[in-house]
Coordinates of C-alpha atoms and ligand atoms in Angstrom, one line a residue:
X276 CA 18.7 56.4 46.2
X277 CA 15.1 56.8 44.7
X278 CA 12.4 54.3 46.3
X279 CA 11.0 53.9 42.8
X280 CA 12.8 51.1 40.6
X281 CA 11.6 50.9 36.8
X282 CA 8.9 49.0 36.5
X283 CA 9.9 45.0 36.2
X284 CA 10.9 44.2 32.3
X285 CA 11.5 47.9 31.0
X286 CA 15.1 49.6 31.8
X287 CA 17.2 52.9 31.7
X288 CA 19.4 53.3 28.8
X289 CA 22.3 55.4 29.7
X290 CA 24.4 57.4 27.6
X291 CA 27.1 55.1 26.5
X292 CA 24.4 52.7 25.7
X293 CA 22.5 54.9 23.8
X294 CA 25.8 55.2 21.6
X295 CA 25.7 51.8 20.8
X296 CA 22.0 52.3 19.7
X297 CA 22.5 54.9 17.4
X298 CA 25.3 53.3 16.0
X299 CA 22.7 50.2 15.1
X300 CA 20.0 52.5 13.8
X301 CA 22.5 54.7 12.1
X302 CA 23.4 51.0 9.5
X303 CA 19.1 50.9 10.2
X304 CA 18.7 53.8 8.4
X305 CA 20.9 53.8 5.9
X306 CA 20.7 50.2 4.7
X307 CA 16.7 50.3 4.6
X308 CA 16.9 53.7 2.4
X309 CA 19.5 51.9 0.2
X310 CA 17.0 49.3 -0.3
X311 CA 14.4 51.7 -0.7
X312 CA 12.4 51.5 2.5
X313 CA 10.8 54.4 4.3
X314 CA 10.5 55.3 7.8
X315 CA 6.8 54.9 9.0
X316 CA 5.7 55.7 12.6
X317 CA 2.7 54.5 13.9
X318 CA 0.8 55.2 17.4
X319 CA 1.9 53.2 20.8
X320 CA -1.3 52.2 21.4
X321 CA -4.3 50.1 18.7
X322 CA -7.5 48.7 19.2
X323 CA -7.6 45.5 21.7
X324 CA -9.7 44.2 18.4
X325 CA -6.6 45.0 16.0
X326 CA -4.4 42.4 17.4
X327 CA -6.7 39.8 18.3
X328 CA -7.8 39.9 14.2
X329 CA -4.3 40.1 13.1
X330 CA -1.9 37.9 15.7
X331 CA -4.6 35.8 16.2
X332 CA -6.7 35.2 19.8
X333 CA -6.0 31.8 20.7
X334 CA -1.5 33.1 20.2
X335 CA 0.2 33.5 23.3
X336 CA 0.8 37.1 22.5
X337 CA -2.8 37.8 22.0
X338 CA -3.9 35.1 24.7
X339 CA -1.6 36.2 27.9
X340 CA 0.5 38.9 26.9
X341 CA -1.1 42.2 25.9
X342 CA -1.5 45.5 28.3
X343 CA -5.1 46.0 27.4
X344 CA -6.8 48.8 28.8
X345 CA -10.3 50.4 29.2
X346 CA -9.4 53.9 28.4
X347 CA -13.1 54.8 30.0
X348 CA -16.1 52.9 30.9
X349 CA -17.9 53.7 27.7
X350 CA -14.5 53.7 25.6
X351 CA -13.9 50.7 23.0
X352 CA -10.6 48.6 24.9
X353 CA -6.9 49.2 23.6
X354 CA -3.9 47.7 23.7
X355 CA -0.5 48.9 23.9
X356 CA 1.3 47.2 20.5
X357 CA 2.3 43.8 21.0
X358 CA 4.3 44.2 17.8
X359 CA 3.7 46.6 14.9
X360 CA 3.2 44.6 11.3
X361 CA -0.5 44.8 12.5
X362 CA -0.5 48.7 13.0
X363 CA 1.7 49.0 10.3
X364 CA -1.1 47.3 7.9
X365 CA -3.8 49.2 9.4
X366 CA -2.5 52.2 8.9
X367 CA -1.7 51.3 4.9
X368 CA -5.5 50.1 4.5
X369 CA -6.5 53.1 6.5
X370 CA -4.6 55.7 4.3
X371 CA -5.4 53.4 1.0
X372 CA -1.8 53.7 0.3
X373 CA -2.4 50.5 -2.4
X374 CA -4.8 53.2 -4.5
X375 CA -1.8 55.5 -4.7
X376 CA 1.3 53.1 -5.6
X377 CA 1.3 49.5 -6.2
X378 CA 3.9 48.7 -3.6
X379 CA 5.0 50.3 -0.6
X380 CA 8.0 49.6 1.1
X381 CA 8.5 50.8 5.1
X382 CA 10.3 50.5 7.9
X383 CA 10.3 50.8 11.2
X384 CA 12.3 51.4 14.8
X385 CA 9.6 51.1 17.5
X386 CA 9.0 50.5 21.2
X387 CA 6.6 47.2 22.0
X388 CA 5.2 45.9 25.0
X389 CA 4.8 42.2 25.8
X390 CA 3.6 41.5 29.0
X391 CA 6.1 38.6 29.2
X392 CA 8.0 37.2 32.1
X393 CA 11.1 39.1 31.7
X394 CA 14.3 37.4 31.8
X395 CA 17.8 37.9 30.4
X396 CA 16.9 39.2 26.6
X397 CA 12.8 38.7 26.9
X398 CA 11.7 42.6 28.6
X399 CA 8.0 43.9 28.7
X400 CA 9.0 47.2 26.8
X401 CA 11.5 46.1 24.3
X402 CA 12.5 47.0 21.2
X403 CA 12.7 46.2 17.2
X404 CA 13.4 47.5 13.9
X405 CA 11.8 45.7 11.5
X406 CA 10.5 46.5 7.3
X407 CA 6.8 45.7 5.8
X408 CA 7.5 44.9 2.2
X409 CA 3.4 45.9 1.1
X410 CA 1.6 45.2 -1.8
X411 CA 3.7 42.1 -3.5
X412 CA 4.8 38.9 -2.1
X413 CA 6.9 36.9 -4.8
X414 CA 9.5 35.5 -4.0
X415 CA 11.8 38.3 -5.2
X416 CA 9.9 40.6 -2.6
X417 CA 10.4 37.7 0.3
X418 CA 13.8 37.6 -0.3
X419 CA 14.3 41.3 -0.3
X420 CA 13.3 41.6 3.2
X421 CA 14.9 39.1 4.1
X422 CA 18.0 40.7 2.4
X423 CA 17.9 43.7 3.9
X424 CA 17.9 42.2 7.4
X425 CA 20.5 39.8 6.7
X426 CA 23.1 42.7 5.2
X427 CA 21.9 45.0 8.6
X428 CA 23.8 41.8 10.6
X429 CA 26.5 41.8 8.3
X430 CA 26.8 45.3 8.0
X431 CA 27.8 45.7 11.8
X432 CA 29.9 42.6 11.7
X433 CA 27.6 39.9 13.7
X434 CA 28.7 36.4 13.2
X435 CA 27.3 33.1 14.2
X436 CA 23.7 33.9 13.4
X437 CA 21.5 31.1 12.1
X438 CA 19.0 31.7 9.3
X439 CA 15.7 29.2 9.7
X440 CA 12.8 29.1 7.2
X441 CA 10.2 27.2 6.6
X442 CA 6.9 27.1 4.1
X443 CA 3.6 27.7 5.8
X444 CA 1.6 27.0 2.5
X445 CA -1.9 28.8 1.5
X446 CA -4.3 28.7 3.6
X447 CA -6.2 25.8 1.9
X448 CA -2.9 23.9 2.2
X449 CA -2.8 24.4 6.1
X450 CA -6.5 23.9 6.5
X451 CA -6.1 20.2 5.2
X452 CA -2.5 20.1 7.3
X453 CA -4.7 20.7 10.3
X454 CA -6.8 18.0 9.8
X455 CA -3.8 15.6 9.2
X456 CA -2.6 16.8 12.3
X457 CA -5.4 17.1 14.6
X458 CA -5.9 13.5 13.2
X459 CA -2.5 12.5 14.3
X460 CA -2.6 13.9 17.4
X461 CA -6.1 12.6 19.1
X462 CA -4.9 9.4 19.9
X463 CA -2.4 11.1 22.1
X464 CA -5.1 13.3 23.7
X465 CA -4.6 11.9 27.3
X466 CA -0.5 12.6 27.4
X467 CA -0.7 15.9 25.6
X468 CA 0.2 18.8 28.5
X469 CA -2.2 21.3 28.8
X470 CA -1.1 23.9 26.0
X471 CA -1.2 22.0 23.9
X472 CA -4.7 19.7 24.6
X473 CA -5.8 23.7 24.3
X474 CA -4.1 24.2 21.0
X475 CA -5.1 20.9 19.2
X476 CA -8.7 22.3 18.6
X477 CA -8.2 26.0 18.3
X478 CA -4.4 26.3 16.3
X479 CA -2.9 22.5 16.1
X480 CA -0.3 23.7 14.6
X481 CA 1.1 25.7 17.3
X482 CA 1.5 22.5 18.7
X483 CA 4.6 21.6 16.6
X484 CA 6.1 24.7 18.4
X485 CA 5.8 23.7 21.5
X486 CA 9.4 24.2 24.5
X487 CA 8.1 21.2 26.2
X488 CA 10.8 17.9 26.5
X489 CA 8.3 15.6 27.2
X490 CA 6.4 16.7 23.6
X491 CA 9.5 16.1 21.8
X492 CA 9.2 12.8 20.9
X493 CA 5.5 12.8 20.1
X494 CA 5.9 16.2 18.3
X495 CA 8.6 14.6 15.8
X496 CA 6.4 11.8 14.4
X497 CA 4.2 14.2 13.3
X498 CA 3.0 14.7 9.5
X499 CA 5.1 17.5 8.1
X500 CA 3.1 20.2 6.3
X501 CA 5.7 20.1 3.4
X502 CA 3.9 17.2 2.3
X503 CA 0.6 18.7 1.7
X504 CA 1.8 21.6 0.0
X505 CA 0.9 22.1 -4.0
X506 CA 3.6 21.9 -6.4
X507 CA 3.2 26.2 -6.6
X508 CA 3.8 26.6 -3.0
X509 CA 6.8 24.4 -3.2
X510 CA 8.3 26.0 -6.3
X511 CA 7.7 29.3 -4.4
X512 CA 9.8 28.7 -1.5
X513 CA 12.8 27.1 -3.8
X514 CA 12.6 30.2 -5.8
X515 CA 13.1 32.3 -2.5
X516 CA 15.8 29.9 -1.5
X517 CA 17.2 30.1 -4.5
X518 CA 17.9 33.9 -4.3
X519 CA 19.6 33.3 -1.1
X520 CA 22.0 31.2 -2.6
X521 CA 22.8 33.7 -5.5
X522 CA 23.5 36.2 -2.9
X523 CA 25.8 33.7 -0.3
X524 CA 22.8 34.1 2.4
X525 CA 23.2 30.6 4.2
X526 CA 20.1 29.0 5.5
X527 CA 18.4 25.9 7.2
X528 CA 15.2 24.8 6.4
X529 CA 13.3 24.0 9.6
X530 CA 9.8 21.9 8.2
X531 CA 8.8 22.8 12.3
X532 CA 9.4 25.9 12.1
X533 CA 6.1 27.7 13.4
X534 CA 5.8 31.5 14.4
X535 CA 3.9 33.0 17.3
X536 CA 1.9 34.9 14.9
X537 CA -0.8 33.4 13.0
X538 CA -1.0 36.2 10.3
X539 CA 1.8 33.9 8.6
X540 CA 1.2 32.0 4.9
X541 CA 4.2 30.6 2.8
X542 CA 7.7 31.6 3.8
X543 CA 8.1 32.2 7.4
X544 CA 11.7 32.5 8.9
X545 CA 13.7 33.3 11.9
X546 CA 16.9 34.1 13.1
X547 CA 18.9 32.7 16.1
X548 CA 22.1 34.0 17.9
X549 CA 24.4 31.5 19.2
X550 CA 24.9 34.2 22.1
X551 CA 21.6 33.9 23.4
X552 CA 20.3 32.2 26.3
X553 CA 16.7 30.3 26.0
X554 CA 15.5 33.4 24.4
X555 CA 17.6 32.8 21.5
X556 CA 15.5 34.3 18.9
X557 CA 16.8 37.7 17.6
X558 CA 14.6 38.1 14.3
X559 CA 11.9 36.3 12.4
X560 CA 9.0 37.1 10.0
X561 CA 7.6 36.1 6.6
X562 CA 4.8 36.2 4.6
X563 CA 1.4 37.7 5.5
X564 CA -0.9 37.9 2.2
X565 CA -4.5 37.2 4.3
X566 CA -3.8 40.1 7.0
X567 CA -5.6 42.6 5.6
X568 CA -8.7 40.6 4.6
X569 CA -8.7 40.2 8.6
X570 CA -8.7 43.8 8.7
X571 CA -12.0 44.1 6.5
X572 CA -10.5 44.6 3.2
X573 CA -12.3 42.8 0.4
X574 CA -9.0 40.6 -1.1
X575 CA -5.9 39.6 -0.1
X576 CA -2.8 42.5 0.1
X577 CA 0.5 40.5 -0.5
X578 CA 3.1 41.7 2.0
X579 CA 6.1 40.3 3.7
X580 CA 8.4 41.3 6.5
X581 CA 10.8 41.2 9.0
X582 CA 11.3 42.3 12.9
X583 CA 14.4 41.8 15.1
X584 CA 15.0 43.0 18.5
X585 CA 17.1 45.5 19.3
X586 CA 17.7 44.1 22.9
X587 CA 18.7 40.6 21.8
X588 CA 20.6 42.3 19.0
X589 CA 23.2 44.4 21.2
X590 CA 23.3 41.1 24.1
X591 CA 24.8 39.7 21.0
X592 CA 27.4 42.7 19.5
X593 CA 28.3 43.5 23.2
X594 CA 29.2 39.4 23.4
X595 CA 31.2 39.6 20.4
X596 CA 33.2 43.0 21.2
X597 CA 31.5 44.8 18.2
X598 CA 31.4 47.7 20.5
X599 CA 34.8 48.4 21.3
X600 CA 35.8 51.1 19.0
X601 CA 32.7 52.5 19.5
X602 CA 33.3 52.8 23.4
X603 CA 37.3 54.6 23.0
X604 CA 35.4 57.2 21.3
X605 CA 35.7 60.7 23.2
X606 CA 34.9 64.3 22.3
X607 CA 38.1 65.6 20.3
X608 CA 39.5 67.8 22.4
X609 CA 39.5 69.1 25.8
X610 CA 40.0 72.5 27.1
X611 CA 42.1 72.8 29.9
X612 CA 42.5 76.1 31.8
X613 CA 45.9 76.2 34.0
X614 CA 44.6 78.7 36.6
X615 CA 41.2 79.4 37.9
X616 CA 41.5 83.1 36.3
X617 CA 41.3 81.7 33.4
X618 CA 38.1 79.8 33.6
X619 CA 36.5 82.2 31.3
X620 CA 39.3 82.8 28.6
X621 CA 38.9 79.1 28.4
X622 CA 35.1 79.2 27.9
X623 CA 34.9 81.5 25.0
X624 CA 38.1 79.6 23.8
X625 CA 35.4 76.2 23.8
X626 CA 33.1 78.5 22.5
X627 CA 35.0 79.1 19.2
X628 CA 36.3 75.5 19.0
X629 CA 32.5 74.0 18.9
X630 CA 31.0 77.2 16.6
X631 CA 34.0 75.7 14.4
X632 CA 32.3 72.5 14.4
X633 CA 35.0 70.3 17.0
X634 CA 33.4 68.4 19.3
X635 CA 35.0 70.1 22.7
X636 CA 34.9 69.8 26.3
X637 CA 35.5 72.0 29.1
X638 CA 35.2 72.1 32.9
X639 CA 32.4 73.6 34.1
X640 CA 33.0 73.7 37.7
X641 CA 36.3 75.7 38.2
X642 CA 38.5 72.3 39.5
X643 CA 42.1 72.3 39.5
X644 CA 44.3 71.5 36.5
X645 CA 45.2 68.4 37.2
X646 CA 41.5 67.5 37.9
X647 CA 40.4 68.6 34.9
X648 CA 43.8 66.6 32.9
X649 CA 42.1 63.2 34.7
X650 CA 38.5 64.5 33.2
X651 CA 40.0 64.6 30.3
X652 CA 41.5 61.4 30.1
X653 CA 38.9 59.9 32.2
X654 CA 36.3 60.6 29.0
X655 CA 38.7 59.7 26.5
X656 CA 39.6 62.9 24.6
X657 CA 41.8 62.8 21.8
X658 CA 43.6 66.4 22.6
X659 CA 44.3 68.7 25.5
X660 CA 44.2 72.4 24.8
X661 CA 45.9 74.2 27.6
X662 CA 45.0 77.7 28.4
X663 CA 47.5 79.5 31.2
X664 CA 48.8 83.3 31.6
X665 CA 52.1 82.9 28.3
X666 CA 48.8 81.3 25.9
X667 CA 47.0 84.5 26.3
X668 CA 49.3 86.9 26.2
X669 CA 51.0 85.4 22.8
X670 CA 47.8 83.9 21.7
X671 CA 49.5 80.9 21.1
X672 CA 48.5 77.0 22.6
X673 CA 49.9 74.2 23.3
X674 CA 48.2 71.5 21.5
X675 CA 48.9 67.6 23.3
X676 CA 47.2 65.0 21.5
X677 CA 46.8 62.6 24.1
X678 CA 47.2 59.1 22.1
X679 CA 50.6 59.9 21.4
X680 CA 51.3 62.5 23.7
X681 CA 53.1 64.8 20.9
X682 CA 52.6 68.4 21.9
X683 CA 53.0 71.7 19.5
X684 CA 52.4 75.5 20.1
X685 CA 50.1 76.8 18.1
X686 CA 47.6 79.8 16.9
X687 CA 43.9 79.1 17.7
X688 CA 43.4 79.4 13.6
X689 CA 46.2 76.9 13.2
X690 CA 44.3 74.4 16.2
X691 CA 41.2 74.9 14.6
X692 CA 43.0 73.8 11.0
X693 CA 44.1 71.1 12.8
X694 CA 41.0 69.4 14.3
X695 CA 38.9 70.1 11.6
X696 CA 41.4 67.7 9.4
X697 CA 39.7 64.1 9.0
X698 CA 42.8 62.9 10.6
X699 CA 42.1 64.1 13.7
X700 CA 38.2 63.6 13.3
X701 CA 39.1 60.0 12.3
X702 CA 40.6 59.6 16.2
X703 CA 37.0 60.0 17.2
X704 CA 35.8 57.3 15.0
Ligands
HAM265 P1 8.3 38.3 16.7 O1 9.1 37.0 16.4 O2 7.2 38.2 17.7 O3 7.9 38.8 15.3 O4 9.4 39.3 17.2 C1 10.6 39.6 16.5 C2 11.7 39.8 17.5 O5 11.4 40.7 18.5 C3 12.1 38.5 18.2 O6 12.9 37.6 17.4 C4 12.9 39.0 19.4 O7 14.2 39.3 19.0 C5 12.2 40.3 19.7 N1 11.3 40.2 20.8 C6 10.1 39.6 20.9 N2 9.5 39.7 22.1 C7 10.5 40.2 22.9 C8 10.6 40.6 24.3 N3 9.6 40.4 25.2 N4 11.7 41.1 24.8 C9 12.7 41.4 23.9 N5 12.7 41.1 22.6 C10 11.6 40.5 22.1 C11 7.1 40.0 15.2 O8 7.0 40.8 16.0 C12 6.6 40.2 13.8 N6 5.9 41.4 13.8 C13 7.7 40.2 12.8 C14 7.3 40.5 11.4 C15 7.3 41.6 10.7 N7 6.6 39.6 10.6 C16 6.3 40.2 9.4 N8 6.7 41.4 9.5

């Protein structure tokens, strides 16, 4: 027993768990590269400035939930990243990536830190993988991203997800929603709760977003923003739509649908796991053309994207049993030395097998056979070699394979040959 506990919202991942994380950013990897996406990596920590420009100051994120620190007295504040579209941008303006290539397509796997209540699937270090489509925004770009994040579900079998999306408009459209709703809204000052009598001056819109029961009913009579929207934006957002159809991605639009991120214009979406408690969210994003004008640069930078968190994502495959073959999965085979003598024949023996390229284990503490036989099975190996006095002399092994217990003799060439065929690699699978 320690007497230090991780610090409240972050956790240990364990070995096993790990698997399962590799085995998501392994379909991460290869699915965003397939889509022509490259990896960026950006640093943990910004300027406090950064985020308040780009989430926004009066979101929650920006508002309650940053670790902001003074790194010295004299030293400009930072902030640990809430999220990383904002970093991400930053570091494209900053490198003038637009001057090199019209478009730039990354992607990401990152730490963030949220300093959120933490609760089952909300942490204060959590984790997302996420893609910045940079540099065009039509819809054929929107619907790429949101693509790519929709085939990484399918690709490691996750069902009963809910796509949501919604059209935010220009920003001239949701300057005149703002009135319309800030006019709707006044007469309810005096029963509004406090969030959002703070939001109706600052970010009205934020209102239509709000958890509260008792806002339910005043929040639904509210002017919908589709209906101030210019015949462009609309035909924008049906021709994203549309290429979901062609491609079998199902959808609901969701006219309330508002993110906690105010960098958002035109198509914003989000993603919801049946699975999930209240924090139900596992992805969102959209469209974030004004960003970088936020960031000092002198026009708008069309760019969309996507994040969804890893956390809520493996809460959902671990519900579903998407982790099962993934868990029977064992080292191939495991040496087992009969007599303590032995122990070192059987080292150089594990040696060979791994310099062969076989994924071997072997005792390392000199227990007793049938020890090591529950090791074996204990970690799910696929075979037993077994190493006594007859093996040595004749140099020949008995070979068990363990799933169905059929055992042969054989030379160390002839195990090797054996384990290296995709058979009995495909046992590991
Ligand atoms: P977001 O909706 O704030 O968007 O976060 C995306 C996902 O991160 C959420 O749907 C959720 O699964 C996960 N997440 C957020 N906070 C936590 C937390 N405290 N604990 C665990 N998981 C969490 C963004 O961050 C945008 N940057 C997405 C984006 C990319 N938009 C455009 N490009």
């Amino acid at each position: 027993m320690s007497q230090y506990q991780a610090v409240k919202g972050t956790r240990d991942i364990f070995p096993e768990e790990v698997t399962r994380w590799k085995h998501i950013e392994g379909v991460v990897h290869s699915l965003a590269s397939m889509f022509g996406f490259s990896e960026i990596r950006t640093p943990v920590f910004e300027y406090t400035e950064l985020f308040q420009r780009g989430i926004g100051a009066t979101t929650d994120i920006v508002g309650k939930e940053m670790f902001t620190f003074l790194p010295d007295p004299t030293g400009r504040s930072l902030t640990l990243r809430p999220e990383m579209t904002a970093g991400v941008m930053r570091a494209a303006l900053q490198k003038n990536l637009l001057s090199m290539a019209p478009v730039h397509k990354l992607y990401y796997i990152s730490e963030l830190f949220r300093k959120e209540r933490p609760q089952a699937g909300r942490q204060r270090q959590f984790s997302q993988f996420g893609a910045e489509l940079i540099g065009v925004s039509t819809p054929a770009a929107v619907a790429e991203v949101i693509t790519l994040m929709m085939q990484v579900f399918e690709s490691l079998g996750v069902r009963g997800l809910k796509l949501r999306l919604n059209t935010l408009g220009g920003s001239e459209e949701r300057l005149r929603y703002r009135d319309a709703l800030q006019g709707y809204f006044a007469p309810f000052h005096a029963v509004l709760d406090e969030a959002s009598k703070e939001r109706l001056e600052k970010n009205p819109l934020r209102i239509l977003d709000s958890k509260n029961p008792d806002m339910q009913e005043i929040v639904a009579g509210a002017p919908r923003l589709y209906d101030y929207l210019t015949a462009s934006s609309v035909e924008d957002f049906e021709k994203v739509l549309f290429y979901l159809r062609e491609r079998g991605i199902g959808y609901e639009i969701d006219h309330r649908l508002v993110r906690g991120l105010d960098y958002y214009c035109n198509t914003a979406f989000e993603v919801t796991s049946s699975e999930l408690g209240a924090q139900d969210a596992i992805g969102g994003g959209g469209r974030y053309d004004g960003l970088a004008k936020e960031f000092g640069s002198s026009s708008d930078v069309p760019a969309s994207g996507f994040a969804v968190g890893m956390e809520r994502l493996l809460i959902t495959m671990e519900k579903q049993g998407l982790f099962a073959a993934l868990d029977s999965r064992g080292p191939l085979v495991y040496v087992i030395v009969q007599t303590l003598e032995l122990g070192d024949h059987g080292l150089q023996i594990a040696y060979r097998l791994r310099k062969a390229g076989i994924k071997t284990e072997i005792d390392l503490a000199a227990r007793s056979m049938k020890a090591q036989m529950r090791e074996a099975n204990r970690i799910r190996a696929s075979y037993a070699l077994f190493i006594g006095a007859t093996e040595v002399e004749t140099g020949l092994y008995a070979l068990k394979n363990l799933v169905t217990s059929e055992q042969t003799t054989l030379s160390l060439d002839a195990v090797i040959e054996i384990l290296r065929e995709p058979a009995a690699k495909e046992l590991m699978q």
